[in-house]
Structure formats: C-alpha cells, structure tokens
XYZ file of C-alpha atoms in Angstrom:
322
model
C -5.994 1.420 8.262
C -7.773 -0.035 11.296
C -5.054 1.173 13.669
C -4.912 4.694 12.184
C -8.706 5.073 12.276
C -8.761 4.042 15.934
C -6.105 6.638 16.752
C -8.029 9.305 14.816
C -11.266 8.467 16.644
C -9.489 8.720 19.999
C -7.811 12.020 19.151
C -10.822 13.793 17.655
C -13.519 12.397 19.931
C -15.714 11.982 16.847
C -17.890 9.000 15.990
C -16.122 7.313 13.087
C -17.589 4.718 10.726
C -15.566 2.659 8.254
C -17.339 1.526 5.090
C -15.598 -1.376 3.339
C -17.009 -1.797 -0.156
C -15.987 -4.997 -1.924
C -16.060 -8.715 -1.325
C -13.908 -11.501 0.065
C -12.873 -14.631 -1.857
C -13.932 -16.828 1.060
C -15.360 -16.738 4.577
C -11.944 -16.963 6.244
C -10.736 -13.733 4.629
C -13.967 -11.926 5.477
C -13.731 -13.097 9.083
C -10.114 -11.877 9.240
C -11.244 -8.384 8.264
C -14.196 -8.425 10.658
C -12.143 -9.588 13.620
C -9.258 -7.307 12.610
C -11.549 -4.284 12.738
C -12.932 -5.383 16.103
C -9.480 -5.925 17.579
C -7.515 -2.999 16.120
C -10.305 -0.400 15.744
C -12.752 -1.206 18.556
C -14.243 2.318 18.635
C -14.885 2.477 14.878
C -18.209 1.294 13.479
C -17.692 -1.208 10.654
C -20.099 -1.279 7.691
C -19.592 -3.898 4.966
C -21.083 -3.175 1.537
C -21.418 -5.883 -1.120
C -19.159 -4.579 -3.883
C -20.670 -6.851 -6.522
C -23.985 -5.041 -6.141
C -23.854 -2.401 -8.889
C -26.451 -0.305 -7.110
C -24.625 -0.277 -3.794
C -21.283 1.137 -4.968
C -22.582 4.615 -6.005
C -24.344 4.854 -2.641
C -21.042 4.126 -0.923
C -19.434 7.118 -2.622
C -22.441 9.280 -1.702
C -22.350 8.199 1.954
C -18.627 8.766 2.462
C -16.823 11.854 3.762
C -13.235 10.628 3.191
C -11.718 7.941 0.967
C -8.867 5.756 2.241
C -6.659 3.383 0.221
C -3.370 2.347 1.813
C -2.133 0.088 -0.951
C 1.180 -1.620 -0.242
C 1.207 -4.493 -2.727
C 2.981 -5.130 -6.017
C -0.304 -5.958 -7.734
C -1.428 -2.340 -7.520
C -0.521 -0.343 -10.621
C -2.409 2.777 -11.655
C -5.132 2.519 -9.021
C -8.579 3.522 -10.258
C -10.417 3.952 -6.956
C -8.691 7.197 -5.841
C -9.710 8.735 -9.176
C -13.295 7.567 -8.628
C -13.213 9.098 -5.158
C -11.837 12.383 -6.496
C -14.547 12.436 -9.167
C -17.037 12.079 -6.304
C -15.442 15.136 -4.605
C -14.033 13.135 -1.710
C -10.685 14.019 -0.100
C -8.386 11.024 -0.354
C -5.935 9.472 2.111
C -3.631 7.141 0.197
C -0.217 5.545 0.407
C 2.662 7.160 -1.474
C 2.768 4.111 -3.723
C 3.112 3.545 -7.468
C 0.259 5.084 -9.493
C -1.155 6.942 -6.514
C 1.979 9.100 -6.606
C 0.962 10.398 -10.042
C -2.749 10.883 -9.442
C -3.064 12.382 -5.952
C -1.441 15.711 -5.074
C -0.288 15.691 -1.466
C -1.989 18.320 0.721
C -4.091 19.415 -2.276
C -6.481 16.587 -3.191
C -5.813 14.777 0.076
C -2.770 13.175 1.654
C -0.145 10.712 0.367
C 1.528 8.933 3.268
C 5.050 7.431 3.407
C 5.647 3.756 2.619
C 8.698 1.664 3.525
C 9.665 -1.340 1.404
C 12.776 -3.558 1.463
C 15.643 -2.526 -0.784
C 16.367 -4.325 -4.060
C 17.907 -7.738 -3.536
C 15.899 -8.613 -0.441
C 13.358 -10.632 -2.392
C 15.694 -13.011 -4.245
C 14.506 -15.929 -2.096
C 10.895 -15.104 -2.953
C 11.729 -15.045 -6.657
C 13.506 -18.401 -6.384
C 10.608 -19.891 -4.445
C 8.160 -18.717 -7.076
C 10.352 -20.016 -9.913
C 10.640 -23.467 -8.298
C 6.941 -23.576 -7.293
C 7.833 -23.787 -3.606
C 5.440 -20.864 -3.114
C 2.485 -19.855 -5.275
C 1.691 -16.452 -6.714
C -0.567 -15.403 -3.842
C 2.117 -16.314 -1.303
C 4.739 -14.455 -3.353
C 2.630 -11.287 -3.387
C 1.719 -11.573 0.297
C 5.336 -12.125 1.326
C 6.324 -8.916 -0.447
C 3.400 -6.948 0.996
C 3.997 -8.309 4.492
C 7.439 -6.667 4.456
C 6.071 -3.344 3.193
C 4.730 -0.787 5.669
C 2.690 2.390 5.415
C 3.682 4.705 8.294
C 0.715 4.593 10.645
C 1.280 7.822 12.600
C 1.111 10.116 9.518
C -2.050 8.290 8.404
C -3.624 8.901 11.806
C -2.656 12.591 11.627
C -4.150 12.983 8.147
C -7.388 11.254 9.115
C -7.651 13.308 12.312
C -7.266 16.542 10.344
C -9.984 15.598 7.858
C -12.357 14.197 10.473
C -12.093 17.358 12.562
C -12.370 19.915 9.734
C -15.377 19.851 7.335
C -13.962 22.861 5.489
C -10.715 21.016 4.736
C -12.687 18.020 3.491
C -14.676 20.212 1.123
C -11.663 22.148 -0.181
C -9.637 19.018 -0.903
C -12.665 17.222 -2.336
C -13.366 20.011 -4.817
C -9.673 20.153 -5.822
C -9.703 16.425 -6.479
C -12.889 16.607 -8.542
C -11.431 19.348 -10.739
C -8.261 17.281 -11.247
C -10.243 14.164 -12.127
C -12.176 16.065 -14.780
C -9.103 17.805 -16.176
C -6.794 14.786 -16.448
C -8.810 11.586 -16.214
C -12.062 12.141 -18.054
C -12.397 9.679 -20.955
C -11.857 12.161 -23.833
C -8.622 13.310 -22.173
C -7.417 9.743 -21.570
C -8.221 8.651 -25.110
C -6.157 11.460 -26.616
C -3.225 10.359 -24.430
C -3.614 6.813 -25.762
C -3.504 8.127 -29.311
C -0.232 9.927 -28.541
C 1.185 6.746 -26.968
C 0.268 4.646 -30.019
C 2.051 7.125 -32.272
C 5.170 7.068 -30.084
C 5.260 3.247 -29.970
C 4.858 3.067 -33.726
C 7.827 5.413 -34.164
C 9.925 3.273 -31.810
C 9.061 0.088 -33.686
C 10.068 1.659 -36.962
C 13.423 2.720 -35.502
C 13.999 -0.703 -33.921
C 13.287 -2.425 -37.215
C 16.292 -0.608 -38.665
C 18.515 -2.154 -35.986
C 19.520 1.096 -34.294
C 17.780 0.391 -30.983
C 17.295 -3.371 -31.077
C 20.816 -4.240 -29.945
C 20.720 -1.832 -27.018
C 17.300 -3.074 -25.966
C 18.477 -6.695 -26.038
C 21.577 -5.862 -24.002
C 19.425 -4.170 -21.354
C 16.908 -7.015 -21.137
C 16.720 -8.858 -17.784
C 18.641 -12.099 -17.406
C 15.768 -13.885 -15.676
C 12.161 -14.568 -16.613
C 10.210 -11.333 -16.240
C 7.550 -13.068 -14.137
C 10.117 -14.442 -11.674
C 12.129 -11.434 -10.554
C 12.907 -10.053 -7.106
C 9.741 -8.009 -6.353
C 11.687 -5.433 -4.374
C 13.921 -4.831 -7.424
C 11.149 -4.778 -10.020
C 8.905 -2.523 -7.969
C 11.514 -0.424 -6.144
C 10.212 2.666 -7.923
C 6.859 2.307 -6.173
C 8.240 4.198 -3.156
C 11.139 6.491 -2.258
C 11.712 4.881 1.139
C 13.598 1.621 1.192
C 14.479 -0.503 4.198
C 18.230 -1.087 3.840
C 21.262 -1.976 5.966
C 21.477 1.424 7.636
C 17.752 1.871 8.324
C 17.242 2.599 12.027
C 14.734 0.526 14.002
C 13.146 1.741 17.227
C 10.222 0.518 19.272
C 6.850 2.141 18.571
C 5.057 3.819 21.490
C 3.088 1.270 23.486
C 4.552 -1.736 21.690
C 5.205 -4.752 23.882
C 5.411 -8.538 23.741
C 1.656 -8.883 24.227
C 0.978 -6.660 21.215
C 3.382 -8.732 19.112
C 1.671 -11.944 20.217
C -1.764 -10.523 19.373
C -0.699 -9.569 15.867
C 1.204 -12.763 15.084
C -1.774 -14.763 16.272
C -4.308 -12.890 14.150
C -5.596 -14.178 10.826
C -4.597 -10.917 9.124
C -0.980 -12.062 9.514
C -1.352 -15.738 8.686
C 0.827 -17.524 6.120
C 4.016 -15.544 6.778
C 7.113 -16.954 5.065
C 9.244 -15.872 8.011
C 10.329 -17.700 11.144
C 8.166 -16.668 14.092
C 11.146 -17.132 16.394
C 13.223 -14.734 14.280
C 10.426 -12.164 14.325
C 10.224 -12.403 18.114
C 14.014 -12.106 18.503
C 14.273 -9.018 16.302
C 11.387 -7.391 18.187
C 13.087 -8.156 21.497
C 16.310 -6.617 20.173
C 14.467 -3.426 19.198
C 12.801 -3.376 22.598
C 16.266 -3.233 24.137
C 17.188 -0.052 22.279
C 17.504 1.465 18.810
C 19.357 -0.660 16.277
C 19.781 -0.909 12.502
C 18.850 -3.608 10.036
C 22.491 -4.554 9.569
C 23.085 -4.511 13.315
C 20.073 -6.718 13.945
C 21.157 -9.171 11.237
C 24.652 -9.438 12.731
C 23.482 -9.746 16.343
C 20.852 -12.369 15.572
C 22.851 -14.233 12.927
C 20.225 -13.585 10.266
C 20.572 -13.155 6.547
C 20.279 -9.396 5.978
C 17.465 -9.832 3.460
C 15.481 -11.787 6.039
C 16.181 -9.160 8.713
C 14.981 -6.504 6.275
C 11.704 -8.293 5.612
C 11.106 -8.877 9.330
C 11.719 -5.176 9.941
C 9.094 -4.300 7.346
C 6.643 -6.727 8.933
C 7.121 -5.227 12.410
C 6.635 -1.726 10.993
C 3.496 -2.898 9.216
C 2.228 -4.175 12.580
C 2.923 -0.711 14.126
C 5.396 -2.267 16.568
C 8.517 -0.462 15.367
C 9.233 2.856 13.701
C 11.825 3.311 10.968
C 14.184 6.110 10.119
C-alpha cells in the first residue's frame, strides 16, 4: 500500500494523504507502520486516527476520497470494511482475495487487484510447526501472509486513475453505494440467513437418515482442521498460485540495497525463512529470469521454501511474477 501510493503520487503530481484508522497492539507495531510509511511513501502525508474512538471512525469515512484494503492474510474472511466504504459512496481499491471477490465488482465499484499465493502443499512445514508448538498462531499467520503478494503495479495504476479523475471516483462510489444497499442492508442479509437455516436443517434431516453421513465422513480431512497447510485450506482465496513453473524476474529498480532496506525493516521482522536463502534467490533473479523450480534446483532449496521466498520478494516489490 505504501509503495503503490508513493508511485501514484509521483505519477499524478497530486498531494496524497493516507488515513490509517485503527490501532496497534503495541508501540513496536505502530512504530513499524510509521517508519514504513516514511521509508516507502515519503511523499504521502500520513494521518493516524484512533479506531477505538467511536466518533472518529464516521469522520474518517467522510474525509476520505478512496478506500484501500489490500488484504493478503488467511484471517480475512468476508471483509466488512469494503462494504462500509461502499455504503459511504467511496470507490474501493482492494485485493482480489477471499470475500472481497464476492463483494466488490472490478471496474464497477472500484478495482480488485491480483494476488499471488503459494500453491497447495507449500505450507506443510508451517502446519507441522503449529501442530508441534514450534511456532505460535501469530507466526503461522504471518508466515503465510509473508509469502503472499498483491501485485503493486496494478494497485499503483488503479490509485493513479482514481486520484486523477474525480468523475471516476464519483461514478464508482455511487455504484458501490447502490450495491451495498441492494445486497448488504440488514433486511436483505437477514432473509439470506433464514434461507441458509432452512437449507442446513434439510441437510441435517437427510444426514440423519444415513444417506449423506458416510460420504461426508469419507471426505473429512485426515488432520486436525486447525492444523492444516494454509495454502491448501485457503487456496480458493485467489486464482493466482506461485508454483513450480511460475516465472520470476527482477522488478524495475530493484537492487541489493533495496533488498537490504526491506529485510532490515520492522515490517518484515520475524520471518521464518533463512535470510541467506532470500538473498541468494534474489541474486539469482537479478542474473536473469528464472522459475521457482529452477531457483530451487540451482540453490539446492526445498521447492516449498523457494516458493515462499518468491512470494516474499514479490511482496517486497523486488520481483515480478508471471
């Protein structure tokens, strides 16, 4: 988000302000966001709003021109904030991720931007670490998110278009507000819940007769549901998966100094990946286009590890995928 906003500010020549409404669990996290904005979006004014202040949140919606949510984590499900933004007649710039894919119409209510995540099977080590308590839940979620990347260039293009065109902002904002009222107003949602309850009741009645119970049991996972490979469980969150044949090429302007700056920043602390391996894969990409499988073979890495490193480098806007 910081990187894309900086690019949009440079391309449009407009004064851009970023309002972050929420709160941090501790001072270290807040400082990471503050310094991250200063380092990666130096020309963007940062405004922090206390999200626990009930009176401040409505003012945030009123002050905004565009809403941005680039979710890339497995904790995000439906995603309420884009709906709130649409109800406030704001155009939305979101990741093409899980629930956002159902709520936001691309190029109508705003823009949904591509997300890359490792293919199923690449998170088995994370699942095992969680199961054995080698890593905790927060580390498990961060390790998955750190290997997941929203494409920065399309985000910058979408933001530039909205920043430069008030008419586009208004048109998309009004489309989103109409959609929010039509599909997500409480009377509409409640009727959908009533239909769901009726369907579940019918399924329970059929299962009680034994017709579906055997098939359901046979299809049940063979591991604890809370300890599965996140890239398998949540593979439906995106259509783009980083796999053996995914091509890796250096991003424009990426160099060793940029890698060092990102690896040394608090926004990328606590990585469950070898720094040396990250540096080697980056150096390989700097030497010319390669693939995940090719990088794994050349560097002697487990392919799942190479896949996660690739996602991390894409997240840092140091490589591009295809």
